[in-house]
Coordinates of C-alpha atoms in Angstrom, one line a residue:
Chain A
M1389 CA 123.1 139.2 107.8
T1390 CA 123.4 141.7 110.5
H1391 CA 124.8 141.4 114.0
Q1392 CA 121.3 141.5 115.3
D1393 CA 120.4 138.5 113.1
Y1394 CA 123.2 136.5 114.6
Q1395 CA 122.1 137.6 118.1
E1396 CA 118.7 136.2 117.5
M1397 CA 120.2 132.9 116.3
L1398 CA 122.3 132.4 119.4
A1399 CA 119.7 130.7 121.5
L1400 CA 119.0 128.1 118.8
H1401 CA 122.7 127.6 118.3
A1402 CA 123.0 126.8 122.0
L1403 CA 120.4 124.1 121.5
A1404 CA 122.4 122.9 118.4
A1405 CA 119.2 123.3 116.5
L1406 CA 120.5 125.5 113.6
D1407 CA 120.4 124.0 110.1
Q1408 CA 123.6 123.3 108.3
A1409 CA 123.6 126.6 106.3
D1410 CA 122.8 128.8 109.3
L1411 CA 125.3 126.9 111.4
R1412 CA 128.1 127.6 109.0
V1413 CA 127.5 131.4 108.8
M1414 CA 127.1 131.5 112.6
Q1415 CA 130.4 129.8 113.2
E1416 CA 132.1 132.3 110.8
H1417 CA 130.5 135.2 112.7
L1418 CA 131.4 133.8 116.1
A1419 CA 135.0 133.6 115.1
T1420 CA 135.1 137.4 114.7
C1421 CA 132.5 138.6 117.3
A1422 CA 133.5 138.5 120.9
E1423 CA 130.1 139.8 122.0
C1424 CA 128.2 137.0 120.4
R1425 CA 130.7 134.5 121.8
A1426 CA 130.0 135.8 125.3
D1427 CA 126.3 135.8 124.7
L1428 CA 126.5 132.2 123.4
D1429 CA 128.1 131.1 126.7
G1430 CA 125.1 132.6 128.6
W1431 CA 122.6 130.8 126.3
R1432 CA 124.6 127.5 126.8
D1433 CA 124.1 127.9 130.6
T1434 CA 120.3 128.1 130.0
A1435 CA 120.3 125.2 127.6
G1436 CA 122.5 123.2 129.9
A1437 CA 120.0 123.6 132.8
L1438 CA 117.6 121.5 130.8
A1439 CA 119.7 118.5 131.5
Y1440 CA 118.4 118.7 135.1
V1441 CA 115.0 117.6 134.0
A1442 CA 116.2 114.3 132.7
E1443 CA 115.7 111.5 135.2
P1444 CA 119.1 110.7 136.9
F1445 CA 120.3 107.2 136.2
E1446 CA 123.1 105.2 137.7
P1447 CA 125.5 103.8 135.1
S1448 CA 127.0 100.3 135.7
P1449 CA 130.1 100.4 137.8
Q1450 CA 132.1 99.0 134.9
V1451 CA 131.8 102.3 133.1
R1452 CA 133.9 104.0 135.7
D1453 CA 136.5 101.3 135.6
R1454 CA 136.7 101.3 131.8
I1455 CA 137.1 105.1 131.8
L1456 CA 140.0 105.0 134.3
E1457 CA 141.6 102.1 132.5
S1458 CA 141.5 103.9 129.2
V1459 CA 143.0 107.0 130.7
R1460 CA 145.8 105.1 132.3
A1461 CA 146.5 103.3 129.0
E1462 CA 146.6 106.7 127.3
S1463 CA 148.9 108.1 130.0
S1464 CA 151.2 105.0 129.9
H1465 CA 151.5 105.4 126.1
A1466 CA 152.3 109.1 126.7
R1467 CA 149.9 110.1 124.0
V1468 CA 149.3 113.5 125.4
P1469 CA 146.9 115.4 123.2
A1470 CA 148.1 118.6 121.6
N1471 CA 145.5 120.7 123.4
V1472 CA 147.2 120.0 126.8
I1473 CA 150.3 121.8 125.6
H1474 CA 148.5 125.1 125.7
L1475 CA 148.1 124.9 129.5
K1476 CA 150.6 126.1 132.0
P1477 CA 150.9 123.0 134.2
T1478 CA 153.6 122.6 136.8
S1479 CA 155.5 120.1 134.8
P1480 CA 156.3 122.5 131.8
R1481 CA 157.2 125.1 134.5
R1482 CA 159.6 122.6 136.0
L1483 CA 161.0 122.0 132.5
S1484 CA 161.3 125.7 131.9
L1485 CA 163.3 126.1 135.2
F1486 CA 165.6 123.2 134.3
P1487 CA 167.6 125.0 131.6
R1488 CA 168.1 128.0 134.0
F1489 CA 169.5 125.7 136.7
A1490 CA 171.6 123.9 134.1
A1491 CA 173.0 127.2 132.8
I1492 CA 173.9 128.3 136.4
A1493 CA 175.4 124.9 137.1
A1494 CA 177.4 125.0 133.9
L1495 CA 178.6 128.6 134.6
L1496 CA 179.7 127.5 138.1
I1497 CA 181.5 124.5 136.8
F1498 CA 183.2 126.8 134.1
V1499 CA 184.2 129.4 136.6
T1500 CA 185.5 126.7 139.0
L1501 CA 187.6 125.2 136.1
I1502 CA 189.0 128.6 135.2
V1503 CA 189.9 129.3 138.8
G1504 CA 191.4 125.9 139.1
L1505 CA 193.4 126.4 136.0
V1506 CA 194.7 129.8 137.2
I1507 CA 195.7 128.2 140.5
L1508 CA 197.4 125.3 138.8
W1509 CA 199.2 127.7 136.4
Q1510 CA 200.4 129.8 139.3
Q1511 CA 201.5 126.7 141.2
N1512 CA 203.3 125.5 138.1
R1513 CA 205.0 128.8 137.7
T1514 CA 206.1 128.9 141.3
A1515 CA 207.3 125.3 141.0
R1516 CA 209.3 126.1 137.9
T1517 CA 210.9 129.1 139.6
E1518 CA 211.7 127.0 142.7
L1519 CA 213.0 124.3 140.5
A1520 CA 215.2 126.8 138.6
R1521 CA 216.5 128.2 141.9
L1522 CA 217.2 124.7 143.3
S1523 CA 218.9 123.8 140.0
A1524 CA 221.1 126.9 140.2
Q1525 CA 221.8 126.1 143.9
N1526 CA 222.6 122.6 143.0
E1527 CA 224.9 123.6 140.2
E1528 CA 226.6 126.0 142.6
V1529 CA 227.1 123.3 145.1
R1530 CA 228.3 120.9 142.4
R1531 CA 230.9 123.5 141.3
A1532 CA 231.9 124.2 144.8
R1533 CA 232.4 120.5 145.5
E1534 CA 234.3 120.1 142.2
R1535 CA 236.5 123.0 143.2
D1536 CA 237.0 121.6 146.7
Q1537 CA 237.8 118.3 145.1
K1538 CA 240.4 119.9 142.8
L1539 CA 241.8 121.9 145.7
L1540 CA 242.1 118.7 147.7
E1541 CA 243.8 116.9 144.8
L1542 CA 246.1 119.8 144.3
L1543 CA 247.0 120.2 147.9
S1544 CA 247.6 116.4 148.4
S1545 CA 249.7 116.1 145.2
P1546 CA 253.4 115.7 146.1
G1547 CA 254.6 118.2 143.4
T1548 CA 252.3 121.0 144.3
R1549 CA 253.8 124.3 145.2
I1550 CA 252.3 126.7 147.7
A1551 CA 252.9 130.4 147.5
Q1552 CA 251.9 132.7 150.3
L1553 CA 250.7 136.2 149.6
A1554 CA 250.8 138.9 152.3
G1555 CA 248.9 142.0 152.5
T1556 CA 250.6 145.3 151.6
K1557 CA 250.1 148.5 153.4
D1558 CA 247.0 149.1 151.3
A1559 CA 245.4 145.8 152.7
P1560 CA 247.3 145.0 155.9
A1561 CA 244.7 142.5 157.1
A1562 CA 244.7 140.4 153.9
H1563 CA 246.6 137.3 153.1
A1564 CA 246.3 134.5 150.5
I1565 CA 247.6 131.2 149.4
L1566 CA 248.2 130.1 145.8
A1567 CA 248.6 126.4 145.2
Y1568 CA 249.6 125.3 141.8
D1569 CA 250.9 122.4 139.9
P1570 CA 254.2 123.3 138.2
K1571 CA 253.6 120.8 135.5
S1572 CA 250.1 121.5 134.4
G1573 CA 249.8 125.1 135.7
R1574 CA 246.5 124.3 137.5
A1575 CA 246.2 126.6 140.4
I1576 CA 243.8 127.6 143.1
L1577 CA 243.9 131.0 144.9
M1578 CA 242.5 131.3 148.4
T1579 CA 242.2 134.8 149.9
D1580 CA 241.1 136.1 153.2
G1581 CA 240.8 139.6 154.7
L1582 CA 240.1 141.4 151.5
P1583 CA 237.3 143.9 151.9
P1584 CA 234.4 143.5 149.4
A1585 CA 235.2 145.4 146.3
P1586 CA 233.0 148.5 145.5
A1587 CA 230.4 148.3 142.8
G1588 CA 231.9 147.9 139.3
K1589 CA 235.2 146.7 140.8
A1590 CA 236.7 143.3 141.4
Y1591 CA 240.1 141.8 142.4
Q1592 CA 242.5 140.4 139.8
L1593 CA 245.5 138.1 140.2
W1594 CA 248.7 138.9 138.4
F1595 CA 251.7 136.8 137.5
I1596 CA 254.8 139.1 137.4
V1597 CA 257.6 137.5 135.3
G1598 CA 260.7 139.6 134.9
G1599 CA 258.9 142.8 135.9
L1600 CA 256.1 142.1 133.4
P1601 CA 252.6 141.5 134.8
L1602 CA 250.6 138.7 133.1
P1603 CA 246.8 138.9 133.8
G1604 CA 245.2 136.1 135.9
V1605 CA 241.7 135.4 137.2
V1606 CA 239.3 138.1 138.2
F1607 CA 237.4 137.3 141.4
A1608 CA 235.2 138.8 144.0
T1609 CA 235.2 138.1 147.7
D1610 CA 232.3 137.2 150.0
A1611 CA 231.1 139.3 152.9
G1612 CA 233.8 137.9 155.1
G1613 CA 236.5 138.9 152.6
K1614 CA 237.2 135.3 151.5
A1615 CA 237.5 134.0 148.0
L1616 CA 238.4 130.7 146.4
S1617 CA 239.0 130.7 142.6
A1618 CA 240.6 128.4 140.1
N1619 CA 243.4 129.6 138.0
Q1620 CA 245.7 128.6 135.3
V1621 CA 249.3 129.7 135.8
P1622 CA 250.9 130.7 132.4
A1623 CA 253.8 128.5 131.4
E1624 CA 256.4 131.3 131.6
A1625 CA 255.3 132.0 135.2
L1626 CA 255.6 128.4 136.4
Q1627 CA 259.3 128.5 137.4
T1628 CA 259.9 132.0 138.7
A1629 CA 257.2 134.5 139.2
V1630 CA 255.8 136.9 141.7
F1631 CA 252.1 136.7 142.4
A1632 CA 250.2 139.8 143.2
V1633 CA 246.5 140.9 143.5
T1634 CA 245.1 144.4 142.7
Q1635 CA 241.7 145.9 142.5
E1636 CA 240.5 146.5 139.0
T1637 CA 237.3 147.0 137.0
A1638 CA 234.9 144.0 137.3
S1639 CA 235.6 143.0 133.7
G1640 CA 239.4 142.8 134.5
A1641 CA 242.4 144.6 133.0
R1642 CA 245.2 143.8 130.7
T1643 CA 247.7 145.6 132.9
P1644 CA 247.3 146.5 136.6
T1645 CA 246.0 150.0 137.4
G1646 CA 245.5 149.8 141.1
P1647 CA 247.9 149.5 143.9
I1648 CA 249.1 146.0 144.9
L1649 CA 247.1 144.6 147.8
L1650 CA 248.6 141.1 148.1
R1651 CA 252.0 140.0 147.0
S1652 CA 254.0 136.8 147.2
M1653 CA 257.3 136.7 149.1
S1654 CA 259.6 135.6 146.4
Chain B
M1470 CA 142.0 124.3 142.0
N1471 CA 139.0 123.0 140.2
L1472 CA 138.6 119.5 139.0
L1473 CA 139.0 120.3 135.3
H1474 CA 142.2 122.2 135.9
A1475 CA 143.5 119.2 137.9
I1476 CA 142.5 116.9 135.0
A1477 CA 144.3 119.1 132.5
L1478 CA 147.4 118.4 134.7
R1479 CA 146.8 114.7 134.2
D1480 CA 145.3 114.0 137.6
E1481 CA 143.4 110.7 137.2
Q1482 CA 141.9 111.1 140.7
A1483 CA 140.4 114.4 139.7
L1484 CA 138.8 112.7 136.7
A1485 CA 137.4 110.0 139.0
S1486 CA 136.0 112.7 141.3
L1487 CA 134.4 114.5 138.4
Y1488 CA 132.8 111.3 137.2
D1489 CA 131.5 110.5 140.7
R1490 CA 130.0 114.0 141.0
Y1491 CA 128.2 114.2 137.6
R1492 CA 127.7 110.6 136.5
L1493 CA 124.0 110.5 137.5
I1494 CA 122.9 113.7 135.7
L1495 CA 125.1 113.0 132.7
F1496 CA 124.0 109.4 132.4
G1497 CA 120.3 110.5 132.8
L1498 CA 120.7 113.0 130.0
L1499 CA 122.4 110.4 127.8
I1500 CA 119.6 107.9 128.5
R1501 CA 117.0 110.6 127.8
I1502 CA 118.6 111.4 124.4
L1503 CA 119.6 108.0 123.3
N1504 CA 116.9 106.0 125.0
S1505 CA 119.3 103.1 125.3
R1506 CA 121.4 102.1 128.3
E1507 CA 124.0 100.4 126.2
E1508 CA 124.5 103.4 123.9
A1509 CA 124.4 105.8 126.8
E1510 CA 127.1 103.9 128.7
D1511 CA 129.2 103.9 125.6
V1512 CA 128.8 107.6 125.0
L1513 CA 129.4 108.3 128.8
Q1514 CA 132.8 106.6 128.5
E1515 CA 133.6 108.6 125.3
V1516 CA 132.6 111.8 127.1
F1517 CA 135.0 111.3 130.0
L1518 CA 137.8 110.3 127.7
Q1519 CA 137.1 113.6 125.8
V1520 CA 137.2 115.4 129.1
W1521 CA 140.6 113.9 129.9
R1522 CA 141.9 115.0 126.5
R1523 CA 140.2 118.4 126.3
A1524 CA 140.1 119.7 129.9
A1525 CA 142.8 122.2 129.0
D1526 CA 140.2 123.8 126.6
F1527 CA 137.9 124.7 129.4
D1528 CA 138.1 128.4 130.2
E1529 CA 136.5 129.2 133.5
R1530 CA 136.2 132.8 132.6
R1531 CA 133.8 131.8 129.8
G1532 CA 131.4 129.7 131.7
R1533 CA 130.6 127.0 134.3
A1534 CA 132.3 123.7 134.3
F1535 CA 128.8 122.1 134.5
T1536 CA 127.8 123.8 131.3
W1537 CA 131.0 122.8 129.5
L1538 CA 130.5 119.2 130.6
I1539 CA 126.8 119.0 129.7
T1540 CA 127.4 120.7 126.4
L1541 CA 130.1 118.1 125.6
A1542 CA 128.0 115.2 126.7
R1543 CA 124.9 116.4 124.7
S1544 CA 127.0 117.1 121.6
R1545 CA 128.4 113.5 121.7
A1546 CA 125.0 112.0 122.3
I1547 CA 123.4 113.9 119.4
D1548 CA 126.3 113.0 117.1
R1549 CA 125.7 109.4 118.1
L1550 CA 122.0 109.8 117.5
R1551 CA 122.5 111.2 114.1
Q1552 CA 125.0 108.4 113.2
L1553 CA 122.3 105.9 114.1
G1554 CA 120.1 107.0 111.2
S1555 CA 116.4 107.6 110.9
R1556 CA 115.3 104.0 111.3
E1557 CA 117.1 103.5 114.6
R1558 CA 116.1 106.9 115.7
L1559 CA 112.4 106.1 115.2
A1560 CA 113.0 102.9 117.1
L1561 CA 114.1 104.9 120.1
S1562 CA 110.8 105.7 121.5
A1563 CA 110.4 109.4 122.2
I1564 CA 109.3 109.9 125.8
D1565 CA 106.7 112.5 126.5
F1566 CA 109.1 114.6 128.4
V1567 CA 106.7 117.3 129.7
G1568 CA 104.2 114.7 130.9
D1569 CA 107.1 112.9 132.7
V1570 CA 108.1 116.0 134.5
A1571 CA 104.5 116.9 135.4
S1572 CA 103.3 113.5 136.6
S1573 CA 106.1 111.6 138.4
P1574 CA 105.6 112.4 142.1
V1575 CA 107.2 109.1 143.0
R1576 CA 110.5 110.2 141.6
D1577 CA 110.5 113.5 143.5
A1578 CA 112.8 112.0 146.2
L1579 CA 115.4 111.5 143.6
R1580 CA 115.1 115.0 142.2
S1581 CA 117.5 117.6 143.2
E1582 CA 116.5 121.1 144.1
Q1583 CA 117.9 122.3 140.8
R1584 CA 115.8 119.8 138.9
Q1585 CA 112.6 121.0 140.5
I1586 CA 113.5 124.6 139.7
V1587 CA 114.3 123.9 136.0
A1588 CA 111.3 121.6 135.6
G1589 CA 109.1 124.2 137.2
A1590 CA 110.4 126.9 134.9
L1591 CA 109.9 124.6 131.9
A1592 CA 106.4 124.0 133.0
E1593 CA 105.7 127.7 132.8
L1594 CA 106.5 127.9 129.1
S1595 CA 103.7 127.5 126.6
E1596 CA 103.1 124.0 125.3
E1597 CA 104.5 124.9 121.9
Q1598 CA 107.6 126.5 123.3
R1599 CA 108.3 123.6 125.6
R1600 CA 107.7 121.0 122.9
A1601 CA 110.0 122.7 120.5
L1602 CA 112.8 123.1 123.0
T1603 CA 112.6 119.5 124.3
L1604 CA 112.6 118.2 120.7
A1605 CA 115.8 120.2 120.1
Y1606 CA 117.4 119.4 123.4
F1607 CA 116.6 115.8 124.0
E1608 CA 116.0 114.5 120.4
G1609 CA 118.7 116.5 118.7
L1610 CA 116.4 117.8 116.0
T1611 CA 117.2 120.9 114.0
Q1612 CA 114.8 123.8 113.6
T1613 CA 113.7 122.5 110.2
E1614 CA 113.2 119.0 111.5
I1615 CA 111.2 120.4 114.4
A1616 CA 109.0 122.4 112.0
A1617 CA 108.4 119.2 110.0
R1618 CA 107.6 117.2 113.2
L1619 CA 105.2 119.8 114.4
S1620 CA 103.8 120.6 111.0
S1621 CA 104.5 124.3 111.7
P1622 CA 106.2 127.0 109.5
L1623 CA 109.9 127.3 110.1
G1624 CA 109.7 130.9 111.0
T1625 CA 107.1 130.2 113.6
V1626 CA 109.2 127.4 115.1
K1627 CA 112.3 129.7 115.3
T1628 CA 110.3 132.4 117.0
R1629 CA 108.8 129.9 119.5
M1630 CA 112.1 128.4 120.3
R1631 CA 113.8 131.8 120.8
S1632 CA 111.0 133.2 122.9
G1633 CA 110.9 130.0 124.9
M1634 CA 114.7 130.2 125.6
I1635 CA 114.4 133.9 126.6
K1636 CA 111.6 133.1 129.1
L1637 CA 113.5 130.1 130.4
R1638 CA 116.6 132.2 131.0
E1639 CA 114.5 134.8 132.8
L1640 CA 112.9 132.3 135.1
L1641 CA 116.1 130.4 135.8
S1642 CA 118.0 133.6 136.5
Q1643 CA 115.4 134.5 139.1
R1644 CA 115.3 131.1 140.7
L1645 CA 118.8 129.8 140.3
E1646 CA 120.4 133.2 141.1
S1647 CA 123.5 132.7 143.3
R1648 CA 123.2 129.0 143.1
A1649 CA 125.9 126.9 141.5
F1650 CA 124.4 124.5 139.1

């Protein structure tokens, strides 16, 4: 059959008057021929106009009610027919927007969490640093208190000896006091008026017994030239000794190399 | 937005509006085809449920909503008619449609302008053309059944029907031009 043959059958097809065999081949042709499909629409308009010549009649009002009831029943059972899916109604559009908003919201939440974590991490690090600083400060205070306590004990002990050290010509403004227990040898040296030692240098106490210097504590002074350091007096220096202070390397020396800056009287 | 589009979006009110607008012509067509008020009401209900389910199929680029609705209603009615079988179909008395159009002045008040135009155009066809078309359209007969009913050769019936449709289309395009129907 040619395209023209189908064209001539279209008017009858619009009237649904084709026999079964013709109907089948026509449907097959329509599936592949856009021109015939378009022409069929025109013929259906013509055929549809014939409906106007039928006498209009009023259906009973119950028909309207039954239709709307059926539709509501279908809607309430959510039995949406498959052919509705092909539309582009607003509800699917809303649905299609939802994942986009959800993704944005999820991203915002994620970014907020990351920022929050970074802030918490930084705060934690700051807190840890502060804690370490306070701990060190606390430890320093504790040591200072312990030293003061020892100093107080030492000074208030009846057997404690006090040796005064005077500044030599190399440190005329300096003076010091060494308090020590002649039994245990525990000692505390308090100095004043010593200038801060240059970089790499520190002060060192010496116990001179029979002209032989024995090394004592190495210490630094504060900005005011003061220092307070615990010492242990060697046993051989407990009875008779001269106490002296020199400036040495910061790690201390086995024998004095610098001039004597402070020296005890006896 | 047209009613069918709104119905496709599950707007029940749009379906009610469509029903109110077309119930008279659709029910008249169904009565004319089925010749039974009970059957026609039953099919009318089926048609609107079908509209509810298939409104998304309607493509306004391809034709008028009226044509889509009428085609759907007529198709359901003819399906029902064919289900009824030959005995019941014979029992449904065929109305002399052409005579009804030509000799019912008392019903003119009920007739729309479109109805007068279409009936007028149909009246201009030859008796053979008009009879073949109305047997197809309102009784749901196929070309072979019409040939048998009219005792005419199938080829002659096909030619009459096609020439009748061509003439009807010409007349309607002149008279219904720029009218929405």
